[in-house]
């Protein structure tokens, strides 16, 4: 669906970093004073893209409801660095009114770096409207976006039971089939987070089965370790017994 070279503006090793890893620390983590929103708000409409980008990034550190319409408008900016900065800012200050514009941007933006930031923001919105777009991204997008779609779906634990159940099929399928180990690992982690919100039913059992299978059969050691950690975090008795049995039989 997308060109794997779309993230060429990033360093290859940075593809799977958090969308905010490259940004300056928030105030409280450094001695740099917060930007002044009265100065930053006009810059969101500045004619120069560099100024719009810097202003959008400032709202990763400050909250001001007046910025939200302007940040939403910047999601369609001609400059991809402005668009991704706006997505980061919205993710730091999630708002129900931003959900539909974020979904539209995820579905239509050509730039993988932007879609990665949008997926991160959608997860932070914790809104049931995000579910379909996030599961689609997990199944069809480039690896870096798939990775963060898995993390975003883990946030469905704060949305409700139906959202948790709706997230599971895509996460399980990706855990089993995705060609990228980092994406499979993230899905194992996300499944573990969501399982904590489920009763002992067929969805829960299917998810635990997928984690056990990943622990026993995945070709990547990191994925196996993350699947094991997910099972341990859930505390599922059947999963714990299977881990003990496999380790005692010398599988690892």
Coordinates of N, CA and C in Angstrom, one line a residue:
X1 N 0.8 -1.2 0.0 CA 0.0 0.0 0.0 C 0.9 1.3 0.0
X2 N 2.0 1.3 0.8 CA 2.8 2.4 0.8 C 4.2 2.0 0.4
X3 N 4.9 3.0 0.0 CA 6.3 2.8 -0.4 C 7.2 2.8 0.8
X4 N 8.0 1.7 1.0 CA 8.8 1.5 2.1 C 9.9 2.6 2.2
X5 N 10.2 3.3 1.1 CA 11.2 4.3 1.2 C 10.7 5.7 1.6
X6 N 9.4 5.7 2.0 CA 8.8 7.0 2.4 C 9.5 7.6 3.6
X7 N 10.1 6.8 4.5 CA 10.7 7.4 5.7 C 12.2 7.8 5.4
X8 N 12.6 8.0 4.2 CA 13.9 8.3 3.9 C 14.5 9.5 4.5
X9 N 13.6 10.4 5.0 CA 14.1 11.6 5.6 C 14.6 11.3 7.0
X10 N 14.3 10.1 7.5 CA 14.7 9.7 8.9 C 16.0 8.8 8.7
X11 N 16.8 8.8 9.8 CA 17.8 7.8 9.9 C 17.2 6.5 10.0
X12 N 17.8 5.5 9.3 CA 17.2 4.1 9.3 C 17.0 3.6 10.7
X13 N 18.0 3.8 11.6 CA 17.9 3.2 12.9 C 16.8 3.9 13.8
X14 N 16.3 5.1 13.3 CA 15.4 5.9 14.1 C 13.9 5.6 13.7
X15 N 13.7 4.7 12.8 CA 12.4 4.4 12.3 C 11.4 4.0 13.4
X16 N 11.9 3.2 14.4 CA 11.1 2.6 15.4 C 11.1 3.4 16.7
X17 N 11.8 4.6 16.7 CA 11.8 5.4 17.9 C 10.4 6.0 18.2
X18 N 10.2 6.4 19.4 CA 9.0 7.1 19.8 C 8.9 8.4 19.0
X19 N 7.7 8.8 18.5 CA 7.6 10.0 17.8 C 8.2 11.3 18.5
X20 N 8.3 11.2 19.8 CA 8.8 12.4 20.5 C 10.3 12.3 20.9
X21 N 10.9 11.2 20.5 CA 12.3 10.9 21.0 C 13.2 12.0 20.6
X22 N 13.0 12.6 19.4 CA 14.0 13.6 18.8 C 13.7 15.0 19.3
X23 N 12.6 15.2 20.1 CA 12.2 16.5 20.5 C 12.9 16.9 21.8
X24 N 12.9 18.2 22.1 CA 13.5 18.7 23.3 C 12.8 18.2 24.5
X25 N 13.4 18.0 25.7 CA 12.7 17.6 26.9 C 11.6 18.6 27.3
X26 N 10.5 18.1 27.9 CA 9.5 19.0 28.5 C 10.0 19.7 29.6
X27 N 9.5 20.9 29.9 CA 9.8 21.6 31.1 C 9.5 20.8 32.3
X28 N 10.3 20.8 33.3 CA 10.2 19.9 34.4 C 11.3 18.8 34.3
X29 N 11.6 18.5 33.0 CA 12.7 17.6 32.7 C 14.0 18.4 32.4
X30 N 13.9 19.7 32.2 CA 15.0 20.5 32.0 C 14.7 21.9 32.6
X31 N 15.7 22.8 32.5 CA 15.5 24.1 33.1 C 15.1 25.1 32.1
X32 N 14.8 24.7 30.9 CA 14.3 25.6 29.9 C 12.9 26.1 30.2
X33 N 12.6 27.4 30.2 CA 11.3 27.8 30.5 C 10.3 27.4 29.4
X34 N 9.0 27.3 29.8 CA 8.0 27.0 28.8 C 7.9 28.1 27.8
X35 N 7.5 27.8 26.5 CA 7.2 28.9 25.6 C 6.0 29.7 26.0
X36 N 5.9 30.9 25.6 CA 4.8 31.7 25.9 C 3.7 31.5 24.9
X37 N 2.5 31.0 25.3 CA 1.5 30.7 24.3 C 1.0 31.9 23.5
X38 N 1.1 33.1 24.1 CA 0.7 34.3 23.4 C 1.7 34.6 22.2
X39 N 2.9 34.2 22.4 CA 3.9 34.4 21.3 C 3.7 33.2 20.2
X40 N 3.4 32.0 20.7 CA 3.4 30.9 19.8 C 2.1 30.8 19.0
X41 N 1.0 31.2 19.5 CA -0.3 31.1 18.8 C -0.2 31.8 17.4
X42 N 0.3 33.1 17.3 CA 0.3 33.7 16.0 C 1.3 33.0 15.0
X43 N 2.3 32.4 15.6 CA 3.3 31.7 14.7 C 2.7 30.4 14.1
X44 N 1.6 29.9 14.6 CA 1.0 28.7 14.0 C 0.4 29.1 12.6
X45 N 0.3 30.4 12.3 CA -0.2 30.8 11.0 C 0.8 31.6 10.3
X46 N 2.1 31.5 10.7 CA 3.2 32.3 10.1 C 3.4 31.8 8.6
X47 N 3.7 32.7 7.7 CA 3.9 32.2 6.3 C 5.1 31.3 6.1
X48 N 6.1 31.3 7.0 CA 7.2 30.5 6.9 C 7.0 29.1 7.5
X49 N 7.2 28.0 6.8 CA 7.0 26.7 7.4 C 7.8 26.4 8.6
X50 N 9.1 26.9 8.7 CA 9.9 26.7 9.8 C 9.3 27.3 11.1
X51 N 8.7 28.4 11.0 CA 8.1 29.1 12.1 C 6.8 28.3 12.6
X52 N 6.1 27.8 11.6 CA 4.9 27.0 11.9 C 5.2 25.8 12.6
X53 N 6.3 25.1 12.2 CA 6.8 23.9 12.8 C 7.2 24.1 14.2
X54 N 8.0 25.2 14.4 CA 8.5 25.4 15.8 C 7.4 25.8 16.7
X55 N 6.4 26.5 16.2 CA 5.2 26.8 17.1 C 4.4 25.6 17.4
X56 N 4.3 24.7 16.4 CA 3.5 23.5 16.7 C 4.3 22.7 17.7
X57 N 5.6 22.6 17.6 CA 6.3 21.8 18.6 C 6.3 22.4 20.0
X58 N 6.1 23.7 20.1 CA 6.0 24.4 21.4 C 4.8 23.9 22.1
X59 N 3.7 23.5 21.4 CA 2.5 23.1 22.0 C 2.6 21.6 22.4
X60 N 3.7 21.0 22.2 CA 4.0 19.7 22.9 C 4.3 19.9 24.4
X61 N 4.6 21.2 24.7 CA 5.1 21.5 26.1 C 4.1 22.4 26.8
X62 N 3.1 23.0 26.1 CA 2.2 23.9 26.8 C 0.8 23.5 26.3
X63 N -0.2 23.8 27.1 CA -1.6 23.5 26.8 C -2.3 24.8 26.7
X64 N -3.1 24.9 25.6 CA -3.9 26.1 25.4 C -5.0 25.7 24.4
X65 N -6.2 25.8 24.8 CA -7.4 25.3 24.0 C -7.5 26.1 22.7
X66 N -7.0 27.4 22.7 CA -7.0 28.2 21.5 C -6.2 27.6 20.4
X67 N -5.2 26.8 20.7 CA -4.3 26.3 19.7 C -4.9 25.1 18.9
X68 N -5.9 24.4 19.5 CA -6.4 23.2 18.9 C -6.9 23.4 17.4
X69 N -7.8 24.4 17.2 CA -8.2 24.6 15.8 C -7.1 24.9 14.8
X70 N -6.1 25.6 15.3 CA -4.9 25.9 14.4 C -4.1 24.7 14.2
X71 N -3.9 23.9 15.2 CA -3.1 22.6 15.1 C -3.8 21.7 14.1
X72 N -5.1 21.6 14.3 CA -5.9 20.7 13.3 C -5.7 21.2 11.9
X73 N -5.8 22.5 11.7 CA -5.6 23.1 10.4 C -4.2 22.7 9.8
X74 N -3.2 22.7 10.7 CA -1.8 22.4 10.3 C -1.6 20.9 9.8
X75 N -2.6 20.1 10.2 CA -2.5 18.7 9.7 C -2.5 18.6 8.2
X76 N -3.0 19.6 7.5 CA -3.1 19.6 6.1 C -2.1 20.6 5.5
X77 N -1.1 21.0 6.3 CA -0.1 21.9 5.8 C 0.7 21.3 4.6
X78 N 1.2 22.1 3.7 CA 2.0 21.6 2.6 C 3.3 21.0 3.0
X79 N 3.9 21.4 4.2 CA 5.2 20.9 4.6 C 5.0 19.7 5.6
X80 N 5.5 18.5 5.2 CA 5.3 17.3 6.1 C 5.9 17.5 7.5
X81 N 7.0 18.3 7.7 CA 7.5 18.5 9.0 C 6.5 19.3 9.9
X82 N 5.8 20.2 9.3 CA 4.7 21.0 10.0 C 3.6 20.0 10.4
X83 N 3.2 19.2 9.4 CA 2.1 18.2 9.7 C 2.4 17.3 10.8
X84 N 3.7 16.7 10.8 CA 4.0 15.8 11.9 C 4.2 16.5 13.2
X85 N 4.7 17.8 13.2 CA 4.8 18.5 14.5 C 3.4 18.8 15.0
X86 N 2.4 19.1 14.2 CA 1.1 19.3 14.6 C 0.5 18.0 15.2
X87 N 0.8 16.9 14.6 CA 0.3 15.6 15.1 C 0.9 15.4 16.5
X88 N 2.1 15.6 16.7 CA 2.8 15.5 18.0 C 2.1 16.3 19.1
X89 N 1.8 17.6 18.7 CA 1.2 18.5 19.6 C -0.2 18.1 20.0
X90 N -0.9 17.6 19.0 CA -2.3 17.1 19.3 C -2.2 15.9 20.2
X91 N -1.2 15.0 20.0 CA -1.0 13.9 20.8 C -0.7 14.2 22.3
X92 N 0.0 15.3 22.5 CA 0.3 15.8 23.8 C -0.9 16.4 24.5
X93 N -1.8 16.9 23.6 CA -3.0 17.6 24.1 C -4.3 17.1 23.4
X94 N -4.5 15.8 23.6 CA -5.6 15.1 22.9 C -7.0 15.8 23.1
X95 N -7.7 15.8 22.0 CA -9.1 16.4 22.0 C -10.0 15.6 21.1
X96 N -11.2 15.4 21.6 CA -12.2 14.7 20.7 C -12.4 15.3 19.3
X97 N -12.3 16.7 19.3 CA -12.5 17.3 18.0 C -11.4 17.0 17.0
X98 N -10.2 16.5 17.5 CA -9.1 16.3 16.6 C -9.1 14.9 16.0
X99 N -10.0 14.0 16.5 CA -10.0 12.6 16.1 C -10.3 12.4 14.6
X100 N -11.3 13.0 14.1 CA -11.7 12.8 12.7 C -10.6 13.4 11.8
X101 N -10.1 14.6 12.1 CA -9.0 15.1 11.2 C -7.8 14.2 11.3
X102 N -7.4 13.7 12.4 CA -6.3 12.7 12.5 C -6.5 11.5 11.7
X103 N -7.7 11.0 11.7 CA -8.1 9.8 10.9 C -8.0 10.1 9.5
X104 N -8.5 11.2 9.0 CA -8.4 11.6 7.6 C -6.9 11.7 7.2
X105 N -6.1 12.3 8.1 CA -4.7 12.4 7.7 C -4.0 11.1 7.6
X106 N -4.3 10.2 8.6 CA -3.7 8.8 8.5 C -4.1 8.1 7.2
X107 N -5.3 8.3 6.8 CA -5.8 7.6 5.6 C -5.3 8.2 4.3
X108 N -4.8 9.4 4.3 CA -4.5 10.1 3.1 C -3.1 10.6 3.0
X109 N -2.3 10.7 4.1 CA -1.0 11.3 4.0 C 0.0 10.4 3.3
X110 N 0.7 10.9 2.3 CA 1.7 10.1 1.6 C 3.0 9.8 2.4
X111 N 3.2 10.6 3.5 CA 4.5 10.6 4.2 C 4.4 9.7 5.4
X112 N 5.3 8.7 5.4 CA 5.3 7.7 6.5 C 5.6 8.3 7.9
X113 N 6.5 9.3 7.9 CA 6.9 10.0 9.1 C 5.6 10.7 9.7
X114 N 4.8 11.3 8.9 CA 3.6 11.9 9.4 C 2.6 10.9 9.9
X115 N 2.4 9.8 9.1 CA 1.5 8.8 9.6 C 1.9 8.2 10.9
X116 N 3.2 8.0 11.1 CA 3.7 7.5 12.4 C 3.3 8.4 13.5
X117 N 3.5 9.7 13.4 CA 3.1 10.7 14.4 C 1.6 10.7 14.6
X118 N 0.8 10.6 13.5 CA -0.7 10.6 13.6 C -1.2 9.4 14.4
X119 N -0.6 8.2 14.1 CA -0.9 7.0 14.8 C -0.7 7.2 16.3
X120 N 0.4 7.7 16.7 CA 0.8 8.0 18.1 C -0.3 8.9 18.7
X121 N -0.7 9.9 18.0 CA -1.6 10.9 18.5 C -3.0 10.2 18.7
X122 N -3.4 9.4 17.7 CA -4.7 8.7 17.8 C -4.7 7.8 19.0
X123 N -3.7 7.1 19.3 CA -3.6 6.3 20.5 C -3.9 7.1 21.7
X124 N -3.2 8.3 21.8 CA -3.4 9.1 23.0 C -4.8 9.7 23.1
X125 N -5.5 9.8 22.0 CA -6.9 10.3 22.1 C -7.8 9.3 22.8
X126 N -7.5 8.0 22.8 CA -8.3 7.0 23.5 C -9.8 7.2 23.2
X127 N -10.0 7.1 21.9 CA -11.4 7.3 21.4 C -11.8 6.1 20.6
X128 N -13.0 5.5 20.8 CA -13.4 4.3 20.0 C -13.4 4.6 18.5
X129 N -13.5 5.8 18.0 CA -13.5 6.1 16.6 C -12.2 5.8 16.0
X130 N -11.1 5.7 16.8 CA -9.8 5.4 16.3 C -9.6 3.9 15.9
X131 N -10.4 3.1 16.4 CA -10.1 1.6 16.4 C -9.9 1.1 15.0
X132 N -10.8 1.4 14.1 CA -10.8 0.8 12.7 C -9.5 1.3 12.0
X133 N -9.2 2.6 12.1 CA -8.0 3.1 11.4 C -6.7 2.6 12.0
X134 N -6.7 2.4 13.3 CA -5.5 1.8 13.9 C -5.3 0.4 13.5
X135 N -6.3 -0.4 13.5 CA -6.2 -1.8 13.1 C -5.8 -1.9 11.6
X136 N -6.4 -1.0 10.8 CA -6.0 -1.1 9.4 C -4.5 -0.7 9.2
X137 N -4.0 0.3 10.0 CA -2.6 0.7 9.9 C -1.7 -0.4 10.4
X138 N -2.2 -1.2 11.4 CA -1.4 -2.3 11.9 C -1.2 -3.4 10.9
X139 N -2.2 -3.5 10.0 CA -2.1 -4.6 9.0 C -1.5 -4.2 7.7
X140 N -1.6 -2.9 7.3 CA -1.2 -2.6 6.0 C -0.1 -1.5 5.8
X141 N 0.3 -0.8 6.8 CA 1.2 0.3 6.7 C 2.6 -0.2 6.7
X142 N 3.6 0.7 6.6 CA 5.0 0.4 6.7 C 5.4 0.0 8.1
X143 N 6.6 -0.6 8.3 CA 6.9 -1.1 9.6 C 6.9 -0.1 10.7
X144 N 7.4 1.0 10.6 CA 7.5 2.0 11.7 C 6.0 2.4 12.1
X145 N 5.1 2.5 11.1 CA 3.8 2.9 11.5 C 3.1 1.7 12.1
X146 N 3.3 0.5 11.6 CA 2.7 -0.7 12.2 C 3.2 -0.8 13.7
X147 N 4.4 -0.5 13.9 CA 4.9 -0.6 15.3 C 4.1 0.3 16.2
X148 N 3.9 1.5 15.8 CA 3.2 2.5 16.7 C 1.7 2.3 16.7
X149 N 1.2 1.6 15.7 CA -0.2 1.2 15.7 C -0.5 0.2 16.8
X150 N 0.5 -0.7 17.0 CA 0.4 -1.7 18.1 C 0.4 -1.0 19.4
X151 N 1.3 -0.1 19.6 CA 1.3 0.7 20.9 C 0.0 1.5 21.1
X152 N -0.5 2.1 20.0 CA -1.7 2.8 20.1 C -2.9 2.0 20.5
X153 N -3.0 0.8 19.9 CA -4.1 -0.1 20.2 C -4.0 -0.6 21.7
X154 N -2.9 -0.6 22.3 CA -2.8 -0.9 23.7 C -3.6 0.1 24.6
X155 N -3.7 1.3 24.1 CA -4.4 2.3 24.8 C -5.9 2.1 24.8
X156 N -6.4 1.2 24.0 CA -7.8 0.9 24.0 C -8.2 0.3 25.3
X157 N -7.3 -0.1 26.1 CA -7.6 -0.6 27.5 C -8.4 0.5 28.3
X158 N -8.1 1.8 27.9 CA -8.8 2.9 28.6 C -10.1 3.3 28.0
X159 N -10.4 2.7 26.9 CA -11.7 3.0 26.1 C -12.9 2.2 26.6
X160 N -12.6 0.9 26.7 CA -13.7 0.0 27.1 C -13.6 -1.4 26.6
X161 N -14.5 -2.2 27.0 CA -14.4 -3.7 26.7 C -14.5 -3.9 25.2
X162 N -15.5 -3.2 24.5 CA -15.7 -3.4 23.1 C -14.4 -3.0 22.3
X163 N -13.8 -2.0 22.7 CA -12.6 -1.5 22.0 C -11.4 -2.5 22.2
X164 N -11.3 -3.1 23.4 CA -10.3 -4.1 23.7 C -10.5 -5.3 22.8
X165 N -11.8 -5.8 22.8 CA -12.1 -7.0 22.0 C -11.8 -6.7 20.5
X166 N -12.2 -5.5 20.0 CA -12.0 -5.1 18.6 C -10.5 -5.0 18.2
X167 N -9.7 -4.8 19.2 CA -8.3 -4.6 18.9 C -7.6 -6.0 18.7
X168 N -8.1 -7.0 19.4 CA -7.4 -8.2 19.5 C -7.1 -9.0 18.2
X169 N -8.1 -9.1 17.3 CA -7.8 -9.9 16.1 C -6.6 -9.4 15.3
X170 N -6.5 -8.1 15.1 CA -5.4 -7.5 14.3 C -4.1 -7.7 15.1
X171 N -4.1 -7.5 16.4 CA -2.9 -7.7 17.2 C -2.4 -9.1 17.1
X172 N -3.3 -10.1 17.3 CA -2.9 -11.5 17.2 C -2.4 -11.9 15.9
X173 N -3.1 -11.4 14.8 CA -2.7 -11.8 13.4 C -1.3 -11.2 13.2
X174 N -1.0 -10.0 13.6 CA 0.3 -9.3 13.4 C 1.4 -10.0 14.2
X175 N 1.0 -10.4 15.4 CA 2.0 -11.1 16.2 C 2.5 -12.4 15.6
X176 N 1.6 -13.1 14.9 CA 1.9 -14.3 14.3 C 2.5 -14.2 12.9
X177 N 2.1 -13.2 12.1 CA 2.5 -13.1 10.7 C 3.5 -12.0 10.3
X178 N 3.6 -10.9 11.1 CA 4.4 -9.8 10.6 C 5.8 -10.2 10.4
X179 N 6.4 -9.7 9.3 CA 7.8 -10.1 9.0 C 8.8 -9.4 9.8
X180 N 8.4 -8.3 10.5 CA 9.4 -7.5 11.3 C 9.3 -7.9 12.8
X181 N 10.4 -8.3 13.3 CA 10.4 -8.7 14.7 C 10.0 -7.7 15.7
X182 N 10.4 -6.4 15.5 CA 10.1 -5.3 16.4 C 8.6 -5.1 16.4
X183 N 7.9 -5.3 15.3 CA 6.5 -5.1 15.3 C 5.8 -6.3 16.0
X184 N 6.3 -7.5 15.8 CA 5.7 -8.6 16.5 C 5.9 -8.4 18.1
X185 N 7.1 -8.0 18.5 CA 7.3 -7.8 19.9 C 6.4 -6.7 20.5
X186 N 6.1 -5.7 19.7 CA 5.2 -4.7 20.2 C 3.8 -5.2 20.4
X187 N 3.4 -6.0 19.4 CA 2.1 -6.6 19.5 C 2.0 -7.6 20.7
X188 N 3.0 -8.3 21.0 CA 3.0 -9.1 22.2 C 2.8 -8.3 23.5
X189 N 3.5 -7.2 23.5 CA 3.4 -6.3 24.7 C 2.0 -5.7 24.7
X190 N 1.4 -5.3 23.6 CA 0.1 -4.7 23.6 C -1.0 -5.7 24.0
X191 N -0.8 -7.0 23.5 CA -1.8 -8.0 23.9 C -1.8 -8.2 25.4
X192 N -0.6 -8.2 25.9 CA -0.5 -8.4 27.4 C -1.2 -7.3 28.1
X193 N -1.0 -6.0 27.6 CA -1.7 -4.9 28.3 C -3.2 -5.0 28.2
X194 N -3.7 -5.5 27.1 CA -5.2 -5.6 26.9 C -5.8 -6.8 27.6
X195 N -5.0 -7.8 27.7 CA -5.5 -9.0 28.5 C -5.8 -8.7 29.9
X196 N -5.1 -7.8 30.5 CA -5.4 -7.4 31.9 C -6.7 -6.8 32.1
X197 N -7.4 -6.4 31.0 CA -8.7 -5.8 31.1 C -9.8 -6.7 30.7
X198 N -9.5 -8.0 30.4 CA -10.5 -8.9 29.9 C -10.8 -10.0 31.0
X199 N -12.1 -10.4 31.0 CA -12.4 -11.5 31.8 C -11.9 -12.8 31.2
X200 N -12.0 -13.9 31.8 CA -11.6 -15.2 31.3 C -12.6 -15.7 30.3
X201 N -12.5 -15.3 29.1 CA -13.5 -15.7 28.1 C -12.7 -16.2 26.8
X202 N -13.4 -16.4 25.7 CA -12.8 -16.9 24.5 C -11.8 -16.0 23.9
X203 N -12.0 -14.7 24.0 CA -11.1 -13.7 23.5 C -9.8 -13.7 24.3
X204 N -9.9 -13.7 25.6 CA -8.8 -13.8 26.5 C -8.0 -15.1 26.2
X205 N -8.7 -16.2 26.1 CA -8.0 -17.5 25.9 C -7.2 -17.5 24.5
X206 N -7.8 -16.9 23.5 CA -7.2 -16.9 22.2 C -6.0 -16.0 22.2
X207 N -6.0 -14.9 23.0 CA -4.9 -14.0 23.1 C -3.7 -14.7 23.8
X208 N -4.0 -15.4 24.9 CA -3.0 -16.1 25.7 C -2.4 -17.2 24.8
X209 N -3.2 -17.9 24.0 CA -2.7 -18.9 23.1 C -1.7 -18.3 22.1
X210 N -2.0 -17.1 21.6 CA -1.1 -16.5 20.7 C 0.2 -16.1 21.4
X211 N 0.2 -15.7 22.6 CA 1.4 -15.3 23.3 C 2.2 -16.6 23.6
X212 N 1.5 -17.7 24.0 CA 2.2 -18.9 24.2 C 2.9 -19.4 22.9
X213 N 2.2 -19.3 21.8 CA 2.8 -19.7 20.5 C 4.0 -18.9 20.1
X214 N 3.9 -17.6 20.4 CA 5.0 -16.7 20.1 C 6.2 -17.1 21.0
X215 N 6.0 -17.3 22.2 CA 7.0 -17.7 23.2 C 7.7 -19.0 22.7
X216 N 6.9 -20.0 22.3 CA 7.4 -21.3 21.9 C 8.0 -21.4 20.5
X217 N 7.5 -20.5 19.6 CA 7.9 -20.8 18.2 C 8.5 -19.7 17.4
X218 N 8.4 -18.4 17.9 CA 8.9 -17.3 17.2 C 10.5 -17.5 17.0
X219 N 10.9 -17.1 15.8 CA 12.3 -17.3 15.5 C 13.2 -16.3 16.1
X220 N 12.6 -15.2 16.6 CA 13.4 -14.1 17.2 C 13.4 -14.2 18.7
X221 N 14.6 -14.1 19.3 CA 14.7 -14.2 20.7 C 14.0 -13.0 21.4
X222 N 14.1 -11.9 20.9 CA 13.4 -10.7 21.5 C 11.9 -10.9 21.5
X223 N 11.3 -11.4 20.5 CA 9.9 -11.6 20.4 C 9.5 -12.6 21.5
X224 N 10.3 -13.7 21.6 CA 10.0 -14.7 22.6 C 10.0 -14.1 24.0
X225 N 11.0 -13.3 24.3 CA 11.1 -12.7 25.6 C 10.0 -11.8 25.9
X226 N 9.6 -11.0 24.9 CA 8.4 -10.1 25.1 C 7.1 -10.8 25.3
X227 N 7.0 -11.9 24.6 CA 5.8 -12.8 24.8 C 5.8 -13.4 26.2
X228 N 6.9 -13.8 26.6 CA 7.0 -14.3 28.0 C 6.7 -13.3 29.0
X229 N 7.3 -12.1 28.8 CA 7.0 -11.0 29.7 C 5.5 -10.6 29.8
X230 N 4.9 -10.7 28.6 CA 3.4 -10.4 28.6 C 2.6 -11.4 29.4
X231 N 3.0 -12.7 29.2 CA 2.3 -13.7 30.0 C 2.5 -13.5 31.5
X232 N 3.8 -13.3 31.9 CA 4.1 -13.0 33.3 C 3.3 -11.8 33.8
X233 N 3.2 -10.8 33.0 CA 2.5 -9.6 33.4 C 1.0 -9.8 33.7
X234 N 0.5 -10.7 32.8 CA -1.0 -11.0 33.0 C -1.2 -11.9 34.1
X235 N -0.2 -12.8 34.4 CA -0.3 -13.8 35.5 C -1.2 -15.0 35.1
X236 N -1.4 -15.3 33.8 CA -2.2 -16.4 33.5 C -1.6 -17.7 33.9
X237 N -2.4 -18.5 34.6 CA -1.9 -19.7 35.2 C -1.5 -20.7 34.1
X238 N -2.3 -20.9 33.1 CA -2.0 -21.8 32.0 C -0.7 -21.4 31.3
X239 N -0.6 -20.1 31.0 CA 0.6 -19.6 30.3 C 1.8 -19.7 31.1
X240 N 1.7 -19.5 32.5 CA 2.9 -19.7 33.3 C 3.3 -21.1 33.4
X241 N 2.3 -22.0 33.4 CA 2.7 -23.5 33.4 C 3.3 -23.9 32.1
X242 N 2.9 -23.3 31.0 CA 3.5 -23.7 29.7 C 4.9 -23.2 29.6
X243 N 5.1 -22.0 30.1 CA 6.5 -21.4 30.2 C 7.4 -22.3 31.0
X244 N 6.9 -22.7 32.2 CA 7.7 -23.6 33.0 C 8.0 -24.9 32.4
X245 N 7.0 -25.5 31.7 CA 7.2 -26.8 31.1 C 8.2 -26.7 29.9
X246 N 8.1 -25.7 29.1 CA 8.9 -25.6 28.0 C 10.4 -25.3 28.4
X247 N 10.6 -24.6 29.5 CA 11.9 -24.3 29.9 C 12.5 -25.5 30.6
X248 N 11.7 -26.3 31.3 CA 12.2 -27.5 32.0 C 12.6 -28.6 30.9
X249 N 11.9 -28.6 29.8 CA 12.1 -29.5 28.7 C 13.3 -29.1 27.9
X250 N 13.9 -28.0 28.2 CA 15.1 -27.6 27.5 C 14.9 -27.0 26.1
X251 N 13.7 -26.4 25.9 CA 13.4 -25.8 24.6 C 14.3 -24.5 24.4
X252 N 14.8 -23.9 25.5 CA 15.6 -22.7 25.4 C 16.9 -22.8 26.1

